[in-house]
mmCIF file of C-alpha atoms and ligand atoms in Angstrom:
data_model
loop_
_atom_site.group_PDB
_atom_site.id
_atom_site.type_symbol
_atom_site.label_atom_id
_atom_site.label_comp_id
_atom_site.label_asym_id
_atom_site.label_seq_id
_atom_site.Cartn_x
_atom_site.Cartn_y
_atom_site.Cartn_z
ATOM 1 C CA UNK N 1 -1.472 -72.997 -267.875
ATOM 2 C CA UNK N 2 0.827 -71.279 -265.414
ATOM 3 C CA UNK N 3 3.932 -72.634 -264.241
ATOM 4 C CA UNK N 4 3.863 -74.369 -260.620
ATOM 5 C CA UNK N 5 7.566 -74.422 -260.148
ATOM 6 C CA UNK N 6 7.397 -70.280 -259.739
ATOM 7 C CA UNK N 7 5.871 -70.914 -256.698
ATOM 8 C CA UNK N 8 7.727 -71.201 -253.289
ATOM 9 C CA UNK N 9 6.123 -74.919 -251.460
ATOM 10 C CA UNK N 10 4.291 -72.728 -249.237
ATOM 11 C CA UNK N 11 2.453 -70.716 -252.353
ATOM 12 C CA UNK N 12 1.304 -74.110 -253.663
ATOM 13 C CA UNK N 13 -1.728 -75.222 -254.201
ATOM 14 C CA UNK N 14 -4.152 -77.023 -251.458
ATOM 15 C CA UNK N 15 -3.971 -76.303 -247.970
ATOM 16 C CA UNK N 16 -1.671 -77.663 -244.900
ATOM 17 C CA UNK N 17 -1.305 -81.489 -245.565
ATOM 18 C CA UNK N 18 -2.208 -81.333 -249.517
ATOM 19 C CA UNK N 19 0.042 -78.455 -250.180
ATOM 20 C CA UNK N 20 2.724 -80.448 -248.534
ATOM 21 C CA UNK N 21 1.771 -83.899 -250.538
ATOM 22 C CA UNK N 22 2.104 -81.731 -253.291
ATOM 23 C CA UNK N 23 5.998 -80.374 -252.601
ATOM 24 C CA UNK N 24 6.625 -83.734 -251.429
ATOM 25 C CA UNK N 25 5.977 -85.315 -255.221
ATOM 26 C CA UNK N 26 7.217 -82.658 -256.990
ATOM 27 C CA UNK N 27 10.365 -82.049 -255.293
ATOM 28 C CA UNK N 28 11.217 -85.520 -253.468
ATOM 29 C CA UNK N 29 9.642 -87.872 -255.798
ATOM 30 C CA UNK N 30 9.917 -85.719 -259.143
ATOM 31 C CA UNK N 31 6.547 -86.135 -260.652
ATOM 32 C CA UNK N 32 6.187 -84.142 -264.174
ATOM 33 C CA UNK N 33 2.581 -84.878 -264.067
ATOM 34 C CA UNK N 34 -0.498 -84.350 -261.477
ATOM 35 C CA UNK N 35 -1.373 -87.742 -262.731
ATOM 36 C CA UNK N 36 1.140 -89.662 -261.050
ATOM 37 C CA UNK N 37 0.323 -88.206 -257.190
ATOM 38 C CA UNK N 38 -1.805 -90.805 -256.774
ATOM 39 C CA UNK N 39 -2.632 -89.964 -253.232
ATOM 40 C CA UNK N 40 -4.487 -87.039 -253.795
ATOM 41 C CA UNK N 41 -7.816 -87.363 -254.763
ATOM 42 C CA UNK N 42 -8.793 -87.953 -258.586
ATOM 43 C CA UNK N 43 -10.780 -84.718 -259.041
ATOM 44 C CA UNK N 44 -7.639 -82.386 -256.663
ATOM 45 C CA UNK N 45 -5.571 -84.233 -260.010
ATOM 46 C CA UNK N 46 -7.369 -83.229 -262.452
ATOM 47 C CA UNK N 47 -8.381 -79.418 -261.492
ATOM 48 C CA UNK N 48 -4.552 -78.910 -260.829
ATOM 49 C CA UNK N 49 -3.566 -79.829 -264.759
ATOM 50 C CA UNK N 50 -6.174 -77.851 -265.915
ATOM 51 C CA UNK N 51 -4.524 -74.908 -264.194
ATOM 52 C CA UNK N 52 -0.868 -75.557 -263.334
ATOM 53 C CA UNK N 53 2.291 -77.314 -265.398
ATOM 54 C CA UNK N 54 5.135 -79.025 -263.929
ATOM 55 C CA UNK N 55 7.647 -79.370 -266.701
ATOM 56 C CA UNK N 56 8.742 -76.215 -268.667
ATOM 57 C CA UNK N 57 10.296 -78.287 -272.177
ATOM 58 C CA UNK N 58 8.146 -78.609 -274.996
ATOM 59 C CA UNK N 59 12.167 -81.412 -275.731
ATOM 60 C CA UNK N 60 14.778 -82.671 -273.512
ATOM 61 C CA UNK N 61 17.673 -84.242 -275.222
ATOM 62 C CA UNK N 62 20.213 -86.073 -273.297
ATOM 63 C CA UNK N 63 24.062 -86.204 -275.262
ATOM 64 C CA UNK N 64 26.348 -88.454 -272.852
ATOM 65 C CA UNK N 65 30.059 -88.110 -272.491
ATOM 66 C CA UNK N 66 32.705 -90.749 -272.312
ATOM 67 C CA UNK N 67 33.336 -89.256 -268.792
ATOM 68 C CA UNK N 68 30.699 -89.924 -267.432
ATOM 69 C CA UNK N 69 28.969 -86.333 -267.637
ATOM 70 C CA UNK N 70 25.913 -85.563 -269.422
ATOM 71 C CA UNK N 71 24.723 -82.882 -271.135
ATOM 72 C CA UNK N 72 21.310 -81.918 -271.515
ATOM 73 C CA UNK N 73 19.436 -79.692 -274.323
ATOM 74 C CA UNK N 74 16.174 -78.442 -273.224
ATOM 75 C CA UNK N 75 13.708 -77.040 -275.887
ATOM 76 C CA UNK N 76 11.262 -74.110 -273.773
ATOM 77 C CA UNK N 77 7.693 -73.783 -274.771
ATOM 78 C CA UNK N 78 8.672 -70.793 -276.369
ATOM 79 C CA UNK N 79 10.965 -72.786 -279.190
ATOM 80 C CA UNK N 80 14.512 -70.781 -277.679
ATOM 81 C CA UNK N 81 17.083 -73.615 -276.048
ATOM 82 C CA UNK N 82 19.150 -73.435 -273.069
ATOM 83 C CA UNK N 83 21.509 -76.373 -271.892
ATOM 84 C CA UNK N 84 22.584 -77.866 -268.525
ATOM 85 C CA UNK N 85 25.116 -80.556 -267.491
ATOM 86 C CA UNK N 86 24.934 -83.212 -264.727
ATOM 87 C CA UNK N 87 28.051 -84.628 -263.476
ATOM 88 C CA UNK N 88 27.821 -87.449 -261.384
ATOM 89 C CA UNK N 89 30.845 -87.400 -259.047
ATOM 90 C CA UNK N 90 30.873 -90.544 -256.449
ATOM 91 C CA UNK N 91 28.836 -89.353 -253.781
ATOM 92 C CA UNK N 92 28.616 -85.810 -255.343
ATOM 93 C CA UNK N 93 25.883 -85.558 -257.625
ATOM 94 C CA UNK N 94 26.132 -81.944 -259.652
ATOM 95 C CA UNK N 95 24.571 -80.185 -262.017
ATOM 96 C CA UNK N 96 25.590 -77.329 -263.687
ATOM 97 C CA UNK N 97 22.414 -74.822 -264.652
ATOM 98 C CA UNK N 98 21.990 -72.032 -267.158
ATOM 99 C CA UNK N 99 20.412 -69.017 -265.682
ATOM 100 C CA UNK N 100 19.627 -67.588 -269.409
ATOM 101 C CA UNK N 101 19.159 -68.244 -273.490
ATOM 102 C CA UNK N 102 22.765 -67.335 -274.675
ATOM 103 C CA UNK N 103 24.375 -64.228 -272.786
ATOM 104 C CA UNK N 104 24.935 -60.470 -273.330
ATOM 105 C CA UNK N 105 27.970 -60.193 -271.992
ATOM 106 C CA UNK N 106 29.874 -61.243 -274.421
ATOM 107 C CA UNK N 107 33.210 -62.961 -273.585
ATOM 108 C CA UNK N 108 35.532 -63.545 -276.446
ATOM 109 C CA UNK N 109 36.573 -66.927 -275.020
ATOM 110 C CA UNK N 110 32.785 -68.413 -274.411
ATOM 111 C CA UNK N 111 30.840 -69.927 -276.642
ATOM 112 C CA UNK N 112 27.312 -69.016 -275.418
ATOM 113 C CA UNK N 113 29.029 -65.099 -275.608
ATOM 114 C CA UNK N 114 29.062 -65.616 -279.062
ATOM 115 C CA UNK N 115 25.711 -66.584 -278.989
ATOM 116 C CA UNK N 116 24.211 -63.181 -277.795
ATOM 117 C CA UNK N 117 21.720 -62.901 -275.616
ATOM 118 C CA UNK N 118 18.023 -64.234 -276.218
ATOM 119 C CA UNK N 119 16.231 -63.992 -273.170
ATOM 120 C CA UNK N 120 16.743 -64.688 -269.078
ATOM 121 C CA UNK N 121 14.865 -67.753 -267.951
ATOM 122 C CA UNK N 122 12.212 -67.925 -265.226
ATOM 123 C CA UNK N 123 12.908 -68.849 -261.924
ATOM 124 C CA UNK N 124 10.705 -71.805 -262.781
ATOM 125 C CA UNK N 125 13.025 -72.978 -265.768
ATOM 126 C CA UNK N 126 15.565 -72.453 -263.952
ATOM 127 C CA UNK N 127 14.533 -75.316 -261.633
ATOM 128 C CA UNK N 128 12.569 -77.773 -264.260
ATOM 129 C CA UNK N 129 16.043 -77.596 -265.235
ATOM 130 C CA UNK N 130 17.043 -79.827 -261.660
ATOM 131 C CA UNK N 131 13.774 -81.684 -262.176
ATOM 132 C CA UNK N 132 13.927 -82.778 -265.636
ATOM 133 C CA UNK N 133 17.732 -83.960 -265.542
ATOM 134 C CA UNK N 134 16.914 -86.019 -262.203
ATOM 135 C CA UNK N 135 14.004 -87.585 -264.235
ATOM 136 C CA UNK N 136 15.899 -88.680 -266.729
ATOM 137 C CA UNK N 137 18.595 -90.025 -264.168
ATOM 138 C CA UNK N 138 15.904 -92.173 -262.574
ATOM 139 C CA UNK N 139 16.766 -90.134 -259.293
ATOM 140 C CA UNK N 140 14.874 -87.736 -256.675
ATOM 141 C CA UNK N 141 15.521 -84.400 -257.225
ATOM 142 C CA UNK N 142 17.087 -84.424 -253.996
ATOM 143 C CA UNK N 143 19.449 -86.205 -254.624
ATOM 144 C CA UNK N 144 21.177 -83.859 -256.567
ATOM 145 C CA UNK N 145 23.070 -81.938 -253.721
ATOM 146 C CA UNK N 146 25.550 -79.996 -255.810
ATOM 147 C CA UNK N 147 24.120 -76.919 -257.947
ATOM 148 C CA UNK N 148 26.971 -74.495 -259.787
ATOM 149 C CA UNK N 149 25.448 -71.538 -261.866
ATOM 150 C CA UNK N 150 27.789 -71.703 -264.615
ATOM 151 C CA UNK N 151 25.859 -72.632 -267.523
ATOM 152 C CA UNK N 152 24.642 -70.249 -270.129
ATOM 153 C CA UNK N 153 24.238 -66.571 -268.948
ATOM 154 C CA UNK N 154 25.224 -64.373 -266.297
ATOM 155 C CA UNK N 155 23.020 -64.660 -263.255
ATOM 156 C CA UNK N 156 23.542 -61.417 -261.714
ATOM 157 C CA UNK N 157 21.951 -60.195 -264.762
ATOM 158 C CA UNK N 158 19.027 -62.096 -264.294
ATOM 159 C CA UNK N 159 18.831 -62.107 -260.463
ATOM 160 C CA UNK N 160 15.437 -61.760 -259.518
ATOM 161 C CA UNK N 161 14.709 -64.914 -260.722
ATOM 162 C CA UNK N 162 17.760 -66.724 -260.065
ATOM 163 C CA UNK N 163 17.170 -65.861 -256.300
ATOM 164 C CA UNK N 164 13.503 -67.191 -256.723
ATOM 165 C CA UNK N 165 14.889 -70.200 -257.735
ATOM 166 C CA UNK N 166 17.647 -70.915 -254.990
ATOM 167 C CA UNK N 167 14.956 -69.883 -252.526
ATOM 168 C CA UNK N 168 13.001 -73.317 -253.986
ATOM 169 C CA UNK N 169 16.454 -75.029 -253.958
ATOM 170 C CA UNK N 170 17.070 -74.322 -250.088
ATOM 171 C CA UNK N 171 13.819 -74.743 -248.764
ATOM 172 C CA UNK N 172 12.925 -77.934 -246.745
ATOM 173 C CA UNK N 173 10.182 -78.819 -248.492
ATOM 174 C CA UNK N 174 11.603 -78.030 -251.519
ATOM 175 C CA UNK N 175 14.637 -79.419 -252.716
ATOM 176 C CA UNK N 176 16.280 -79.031 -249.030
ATOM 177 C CA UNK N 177 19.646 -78.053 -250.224
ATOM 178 C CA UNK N 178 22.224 -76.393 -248.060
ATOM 179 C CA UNK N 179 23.570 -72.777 -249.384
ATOM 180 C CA UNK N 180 26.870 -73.957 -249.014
ATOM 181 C CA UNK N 181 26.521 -76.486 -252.032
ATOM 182 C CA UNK N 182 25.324 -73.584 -254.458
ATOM 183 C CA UNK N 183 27.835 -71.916 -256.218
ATOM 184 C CA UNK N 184 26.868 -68.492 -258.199
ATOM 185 C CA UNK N 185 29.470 -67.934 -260.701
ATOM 186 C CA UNK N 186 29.665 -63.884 -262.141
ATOM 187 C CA UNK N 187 31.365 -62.400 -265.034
ATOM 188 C CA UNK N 188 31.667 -59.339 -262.066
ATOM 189 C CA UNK N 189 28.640 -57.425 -262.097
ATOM 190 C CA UNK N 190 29.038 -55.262 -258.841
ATOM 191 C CA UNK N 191 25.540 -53.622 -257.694
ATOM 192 C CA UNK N 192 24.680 -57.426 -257.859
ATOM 193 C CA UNK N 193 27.204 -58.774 -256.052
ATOM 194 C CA UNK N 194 26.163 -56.085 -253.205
ATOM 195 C CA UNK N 195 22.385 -57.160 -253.810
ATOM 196 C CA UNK N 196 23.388 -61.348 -253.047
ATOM 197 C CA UNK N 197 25.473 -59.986 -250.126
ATOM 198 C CA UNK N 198 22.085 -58.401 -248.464
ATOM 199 C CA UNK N 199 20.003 -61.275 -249.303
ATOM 200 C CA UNK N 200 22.519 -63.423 -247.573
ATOM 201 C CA UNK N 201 21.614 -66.452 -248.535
ATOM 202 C CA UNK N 202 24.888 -68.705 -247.719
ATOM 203 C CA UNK N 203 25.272 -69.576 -251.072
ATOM 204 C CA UNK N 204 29.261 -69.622 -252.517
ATOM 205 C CA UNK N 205 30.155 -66.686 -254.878
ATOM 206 C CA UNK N 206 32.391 -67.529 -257.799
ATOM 207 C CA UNK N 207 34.037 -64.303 -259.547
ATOM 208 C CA UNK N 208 35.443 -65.002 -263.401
ATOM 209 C CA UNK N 209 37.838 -62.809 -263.388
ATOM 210 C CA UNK N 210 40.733 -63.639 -265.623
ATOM 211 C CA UNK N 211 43.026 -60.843 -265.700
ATOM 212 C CA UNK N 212 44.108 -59.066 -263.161
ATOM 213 C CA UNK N 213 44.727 -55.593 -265.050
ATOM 214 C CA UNK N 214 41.865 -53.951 -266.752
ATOM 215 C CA UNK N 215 43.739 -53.584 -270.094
ATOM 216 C CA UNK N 216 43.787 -57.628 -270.538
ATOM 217 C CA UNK N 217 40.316 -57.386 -269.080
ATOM 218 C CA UNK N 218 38.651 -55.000 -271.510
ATOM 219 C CA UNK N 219 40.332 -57.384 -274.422
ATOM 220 C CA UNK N 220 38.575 -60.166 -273.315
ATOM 221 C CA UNK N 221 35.249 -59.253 -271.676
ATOM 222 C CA UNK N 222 33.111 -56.682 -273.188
ATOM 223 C CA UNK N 223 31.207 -55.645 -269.550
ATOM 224 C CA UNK N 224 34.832 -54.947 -268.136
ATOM 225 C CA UNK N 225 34.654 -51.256 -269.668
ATOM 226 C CA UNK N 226 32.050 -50.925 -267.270
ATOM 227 C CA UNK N 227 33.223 -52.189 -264.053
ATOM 228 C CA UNK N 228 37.203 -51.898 -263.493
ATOM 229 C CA UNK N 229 38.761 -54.784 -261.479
ATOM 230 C CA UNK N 230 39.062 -52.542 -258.128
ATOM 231 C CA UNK N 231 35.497 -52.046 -258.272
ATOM 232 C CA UNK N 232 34.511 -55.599 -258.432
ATOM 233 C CA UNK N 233 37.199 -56.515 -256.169
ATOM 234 C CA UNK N 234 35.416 -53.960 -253.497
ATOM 235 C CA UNK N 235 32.042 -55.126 -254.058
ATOM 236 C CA UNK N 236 33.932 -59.060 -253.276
ATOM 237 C CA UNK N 237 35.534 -57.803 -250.270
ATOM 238 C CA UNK N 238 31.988 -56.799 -248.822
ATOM 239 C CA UNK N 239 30.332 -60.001 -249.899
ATOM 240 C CA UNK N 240 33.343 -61.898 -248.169
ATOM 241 C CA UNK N 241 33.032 -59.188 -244.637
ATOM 242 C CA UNK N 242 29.091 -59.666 -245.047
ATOM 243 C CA UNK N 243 29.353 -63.776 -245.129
ATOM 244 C CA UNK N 244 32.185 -64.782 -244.245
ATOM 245 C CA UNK N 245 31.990 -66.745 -247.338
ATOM 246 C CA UNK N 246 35.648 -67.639 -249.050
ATOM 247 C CA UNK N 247 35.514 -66.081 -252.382
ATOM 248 C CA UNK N 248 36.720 -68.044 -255.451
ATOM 249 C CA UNK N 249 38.468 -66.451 -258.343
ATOM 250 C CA UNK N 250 37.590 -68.259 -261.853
ATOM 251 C CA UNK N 251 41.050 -67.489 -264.319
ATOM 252 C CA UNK N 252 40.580 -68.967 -267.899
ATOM 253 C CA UNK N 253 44.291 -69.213 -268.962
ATOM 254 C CA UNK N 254 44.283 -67.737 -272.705
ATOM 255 C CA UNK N 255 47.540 -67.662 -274.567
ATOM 256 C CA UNK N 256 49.741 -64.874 -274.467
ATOM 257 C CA UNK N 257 46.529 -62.939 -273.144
ATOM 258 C CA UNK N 258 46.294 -63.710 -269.444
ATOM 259 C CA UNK N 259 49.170 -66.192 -268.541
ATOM 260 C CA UNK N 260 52.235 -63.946 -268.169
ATOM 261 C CA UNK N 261 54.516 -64.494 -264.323
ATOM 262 C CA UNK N 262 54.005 -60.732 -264.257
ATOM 263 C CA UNK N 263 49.683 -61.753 -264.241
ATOM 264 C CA UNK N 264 50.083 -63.891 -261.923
ATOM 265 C CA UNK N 265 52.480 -61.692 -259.407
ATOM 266 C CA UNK N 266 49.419 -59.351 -259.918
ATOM 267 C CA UNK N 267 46.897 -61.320 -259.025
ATOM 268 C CA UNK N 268 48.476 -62.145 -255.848
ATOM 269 C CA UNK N 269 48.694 -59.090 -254.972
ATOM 270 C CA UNK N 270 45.030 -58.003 -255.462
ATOM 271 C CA UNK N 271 43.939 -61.113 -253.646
ATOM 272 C CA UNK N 272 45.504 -60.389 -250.425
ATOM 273 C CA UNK N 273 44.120 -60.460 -247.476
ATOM 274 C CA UNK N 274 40.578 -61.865 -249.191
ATOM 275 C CA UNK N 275 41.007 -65.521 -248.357
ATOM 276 C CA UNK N 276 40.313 -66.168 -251.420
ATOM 277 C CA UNK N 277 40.882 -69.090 -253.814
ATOM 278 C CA UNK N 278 42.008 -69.380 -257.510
ATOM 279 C CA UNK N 279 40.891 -72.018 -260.057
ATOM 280 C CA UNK N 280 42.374 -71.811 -262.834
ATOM 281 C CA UNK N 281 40.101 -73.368 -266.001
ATOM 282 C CA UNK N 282 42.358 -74.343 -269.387
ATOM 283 C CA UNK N 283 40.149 -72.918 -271.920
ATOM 284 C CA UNK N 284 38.041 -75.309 -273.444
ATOM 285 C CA UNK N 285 38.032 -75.056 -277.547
ATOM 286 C CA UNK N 286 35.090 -74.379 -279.670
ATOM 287 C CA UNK N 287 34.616 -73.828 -283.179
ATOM 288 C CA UNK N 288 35.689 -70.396 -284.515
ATOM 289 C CA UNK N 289 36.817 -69.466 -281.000
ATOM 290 C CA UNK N 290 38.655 -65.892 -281.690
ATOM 291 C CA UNK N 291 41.459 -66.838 -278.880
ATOM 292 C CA UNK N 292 43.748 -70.237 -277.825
ATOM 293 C CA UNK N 293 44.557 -71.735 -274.987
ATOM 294 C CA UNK N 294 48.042 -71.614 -272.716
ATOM 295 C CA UNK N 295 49.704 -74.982 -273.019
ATOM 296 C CA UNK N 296 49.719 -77.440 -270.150
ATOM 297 C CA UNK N 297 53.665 -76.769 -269.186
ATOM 298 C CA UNK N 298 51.873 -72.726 -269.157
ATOM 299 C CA UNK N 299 49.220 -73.446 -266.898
ATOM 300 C CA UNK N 300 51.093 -75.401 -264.427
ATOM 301 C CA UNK N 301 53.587 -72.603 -264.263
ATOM 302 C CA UNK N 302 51.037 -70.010 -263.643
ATOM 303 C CA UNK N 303 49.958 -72.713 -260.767
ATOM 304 C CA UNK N 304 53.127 -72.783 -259.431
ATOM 305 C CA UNK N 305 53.776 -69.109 -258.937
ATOM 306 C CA UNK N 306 50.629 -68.563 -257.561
ATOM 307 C CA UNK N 307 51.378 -71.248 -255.135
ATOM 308 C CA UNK N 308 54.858 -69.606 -254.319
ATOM 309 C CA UNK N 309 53.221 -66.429 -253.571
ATOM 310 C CA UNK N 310 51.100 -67.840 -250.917
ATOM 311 C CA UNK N 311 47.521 -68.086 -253.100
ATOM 312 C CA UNK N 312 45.570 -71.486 -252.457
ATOM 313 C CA UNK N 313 45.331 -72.185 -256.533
ATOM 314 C CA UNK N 314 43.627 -75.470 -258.117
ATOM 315 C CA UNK N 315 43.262 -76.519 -261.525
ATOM 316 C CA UNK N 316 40.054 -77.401 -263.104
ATOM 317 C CA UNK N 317 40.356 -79.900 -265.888
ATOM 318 C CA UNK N 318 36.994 -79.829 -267.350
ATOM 319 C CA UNK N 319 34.477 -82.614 -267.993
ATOM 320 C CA UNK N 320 32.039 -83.691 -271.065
ATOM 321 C CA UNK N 321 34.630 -81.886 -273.397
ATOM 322 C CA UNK N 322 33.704 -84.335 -276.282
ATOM 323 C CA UNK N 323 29.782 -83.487 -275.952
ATOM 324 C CA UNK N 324 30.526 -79.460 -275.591
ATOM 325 C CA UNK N 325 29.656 -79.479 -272.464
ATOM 326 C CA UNK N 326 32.470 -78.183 -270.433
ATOM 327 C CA UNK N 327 32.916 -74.663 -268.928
ATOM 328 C CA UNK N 328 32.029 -72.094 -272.037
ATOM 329 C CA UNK N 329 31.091 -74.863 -274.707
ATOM 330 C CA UNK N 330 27.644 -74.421 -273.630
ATOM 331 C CA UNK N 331 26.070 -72.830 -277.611
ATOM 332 C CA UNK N 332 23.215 -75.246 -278.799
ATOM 333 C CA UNK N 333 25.587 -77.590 -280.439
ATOM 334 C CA UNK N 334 24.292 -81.244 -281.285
ATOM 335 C CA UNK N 335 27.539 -83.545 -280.766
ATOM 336 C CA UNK N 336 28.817 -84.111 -283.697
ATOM 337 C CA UNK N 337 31.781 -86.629 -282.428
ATOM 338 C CA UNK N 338 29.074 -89.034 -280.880
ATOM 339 C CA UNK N 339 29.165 -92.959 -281.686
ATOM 340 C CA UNK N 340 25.456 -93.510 -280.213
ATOM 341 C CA UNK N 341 22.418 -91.925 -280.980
ATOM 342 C CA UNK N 342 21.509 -89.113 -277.919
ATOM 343 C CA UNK N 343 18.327 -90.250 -275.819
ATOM 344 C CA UNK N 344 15.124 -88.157 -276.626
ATOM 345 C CA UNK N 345 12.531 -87.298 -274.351
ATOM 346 C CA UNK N 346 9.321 -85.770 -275.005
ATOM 347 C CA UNK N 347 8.867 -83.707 -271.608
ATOM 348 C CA UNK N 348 5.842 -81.610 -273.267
ATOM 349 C CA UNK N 349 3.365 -81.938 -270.925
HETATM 350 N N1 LIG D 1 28.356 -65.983 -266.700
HETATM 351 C C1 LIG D 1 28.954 -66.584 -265.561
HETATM 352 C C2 LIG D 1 28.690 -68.063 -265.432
HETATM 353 C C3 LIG D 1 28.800 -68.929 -266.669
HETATM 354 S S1 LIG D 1 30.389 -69.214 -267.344
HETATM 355 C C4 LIG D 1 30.445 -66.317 -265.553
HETATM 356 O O1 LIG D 1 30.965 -65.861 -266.536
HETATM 357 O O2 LIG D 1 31.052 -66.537 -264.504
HETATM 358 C C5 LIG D 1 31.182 -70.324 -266.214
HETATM 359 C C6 LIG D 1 32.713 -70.234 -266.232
HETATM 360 O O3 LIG D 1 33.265 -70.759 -267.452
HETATM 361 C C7 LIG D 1 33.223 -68.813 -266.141
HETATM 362 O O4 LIG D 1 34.283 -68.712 -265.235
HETATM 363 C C8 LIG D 1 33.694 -68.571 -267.554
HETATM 364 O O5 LIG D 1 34.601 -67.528 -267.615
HETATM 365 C C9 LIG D 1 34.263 -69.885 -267.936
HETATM 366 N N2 LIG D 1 34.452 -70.058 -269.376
HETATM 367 C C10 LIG D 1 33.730 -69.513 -270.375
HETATM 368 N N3 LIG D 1 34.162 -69.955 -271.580
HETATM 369 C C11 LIG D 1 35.175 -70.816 -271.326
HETATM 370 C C12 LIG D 1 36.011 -71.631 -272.165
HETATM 371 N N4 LIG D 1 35.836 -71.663 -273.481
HETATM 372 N N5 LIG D 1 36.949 -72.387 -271.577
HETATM 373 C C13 LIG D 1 37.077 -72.408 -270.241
HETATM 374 N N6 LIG D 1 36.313 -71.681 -269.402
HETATM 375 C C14 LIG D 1 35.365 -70.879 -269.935
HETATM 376 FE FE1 LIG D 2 28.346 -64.774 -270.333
HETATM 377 FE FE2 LIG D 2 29.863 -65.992 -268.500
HETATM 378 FE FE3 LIG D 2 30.102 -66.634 -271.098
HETATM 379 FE FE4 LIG D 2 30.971 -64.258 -270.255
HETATM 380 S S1 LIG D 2 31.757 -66.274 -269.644
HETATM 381 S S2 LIG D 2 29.725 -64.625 -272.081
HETATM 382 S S3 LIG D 2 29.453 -63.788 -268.690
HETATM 383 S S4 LIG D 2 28.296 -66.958 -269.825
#
């Protein structure tokens, strides 16, 4: 069976009205099965589960957070796991996808880094992603208006079929999202960064950059030694000329690593003139983590002199941190600090 969700609505199946009947159940009603689009005729049903499939998890398994968030282990046909969050702000539904199976490069301070990397995901798991959380939510898929790629993997590694995906996530008869509520979030990967400028897609580019001197940055990402910060800085200042886009910087504050005044003076510096914007993320603990986190009184201080030097700076304090699923916890953990049982789903179909 192939997978329906790698096609863009106007690939699918049927012609004129049917093919739009058929976009209009998977993506505004969220069927996961031919069976339910009742208004097609029995034997259209029938020769379209023979061929195509909707959902791409053999499991999905739901662990909810005090919070409010969720997080979401998905099982792929192939036996390899990925994981996704939703995060249901008032009036601001998000989810947060995974663009691969663990990642290769490699972060000390990320959990799915320590993972490695087992493969990207298609452009249509990518999506079943969207489809299968909003299922279990009892929503339409559009109704999720928020996507950030910041789950597990780097999408500029895997862009081909990330941008297959967003195409499907922008489309009006798809899930009819607008560009400006997709963020892309990159450990820095440069020739891709030029590549998502040219496609120009309106989406918002995220850089993790966490240190502003390539010594720190080498210590703590691996895929630094490849690209030095001036380089990726370049390749953001043509994605910002090209889109007009505001950029934003992603700092993980790391203890005595990245969270020196002197760091922060730095980064100031380098973001001049970019119109750019600086959250700073308090590193979220995992189990035999190699590196700590600055203390709050530390991250507020970085905050400050950021602020003082003229750099629009917020704070992210993560979500779903009991259930591992906030920024970098993402590594195929069950919950072990749960008091209820997780839901199970059986989305094999
Ligand atoms: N690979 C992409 C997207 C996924 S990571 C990237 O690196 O940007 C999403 C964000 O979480 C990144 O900014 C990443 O640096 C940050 N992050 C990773 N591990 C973290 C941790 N343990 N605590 C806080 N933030 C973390
Ligand atoms: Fe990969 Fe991003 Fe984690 Fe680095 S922070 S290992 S790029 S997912």
């Amino acid at each position: 069976m192939r997978p329906i969700l790698e096609l863009l609505p106007e690939e699918l199946p049927g012609e004129g009205y049917r093919r739009a009947q058929i976009a209009h159940w998977l993506y505004a009603r969220g069927a996961l099965d031919f069976a339910e689009m009742t208004d097609l005729p029995k034997g259209m049903r029938e020769a379209l589960s023979k061929e195509w499939r909707i959902s791409e998890f053999a499991l999905v398994e739901a662990y909810p957070s005090r919070d409010g968030s969720v997080k979401y282990l998905f099982t792929l046909l192939d036996g390899k796991k990925t994981e996704a969050v939703y995060m249901p702000y008032p009036n601001r539904k998000t989810v947060c996808l995974s663009s691969m199976v663990g990642c290769p490069a490699g972060c000390t301070f990320c959990a799915t880094g320590a993972l490695g990397f087992g493969r990207n995901l298609t452009a249509a798991e990518i999506l079943a992603q969207i489809l299968a959380i909003a299922h279990h939510q009892g929503i339409s898929p559009r109704e999720i208006r928020n996507v950030v790629l910041m789950g597990m993997g780097e999408p500029l590694l895997n862009l081909g079929n990330v941008l297959k995906a967003i195409r499907t996530m922008l489309h009006p008869k798809g899930l009819a999202m607008s560009p400006r509520r997709i963020t892309l979030s990159t450990v820095g990967i440069p020739k891709g960064i030029y590549r998502l400028a040219e496609e120009d897609l309106g989406v918002r580019l995220a850089l993790s950059l966490h240190a502003p001197d390539d010594e720190t940055r080498r210590k703590i990402i691996p895929t630094a030694q490849r690209y030095p910060v001036a380089e990726i800085l370049e390749a953001v200042r043509h994605y910002y000329a090209k889109t007009k886009r505001r950029v934003t910087f992603e700092y993980t504050l790391l203890k005595g690593l990245n969270d020196h005044p002197w760091q922060a003076r730095l980064l100031a510096k380098l973001l001049k003139g970019l119109s750019a914007h600086v959250n700073l993320i308090p590193f979220n603990p995992w189990e035999g983590a190699p590196v700590a986190g600055t203390p709050k009184a530390g991250i507020l201080a970085f905050a400050e002199e950021l602020k003082r030097l003229g750099v629009p700076t917020s704070i992210r304090w993560s979500r779903g941190r009991d259930v591992g699923a906030a920024c970098g916890q993402l590594a195929l953990k069950t919950p072990t600090s749960l008091t209820f049982t997780p839901l199970l789903e059986d989305a094999g179909r």
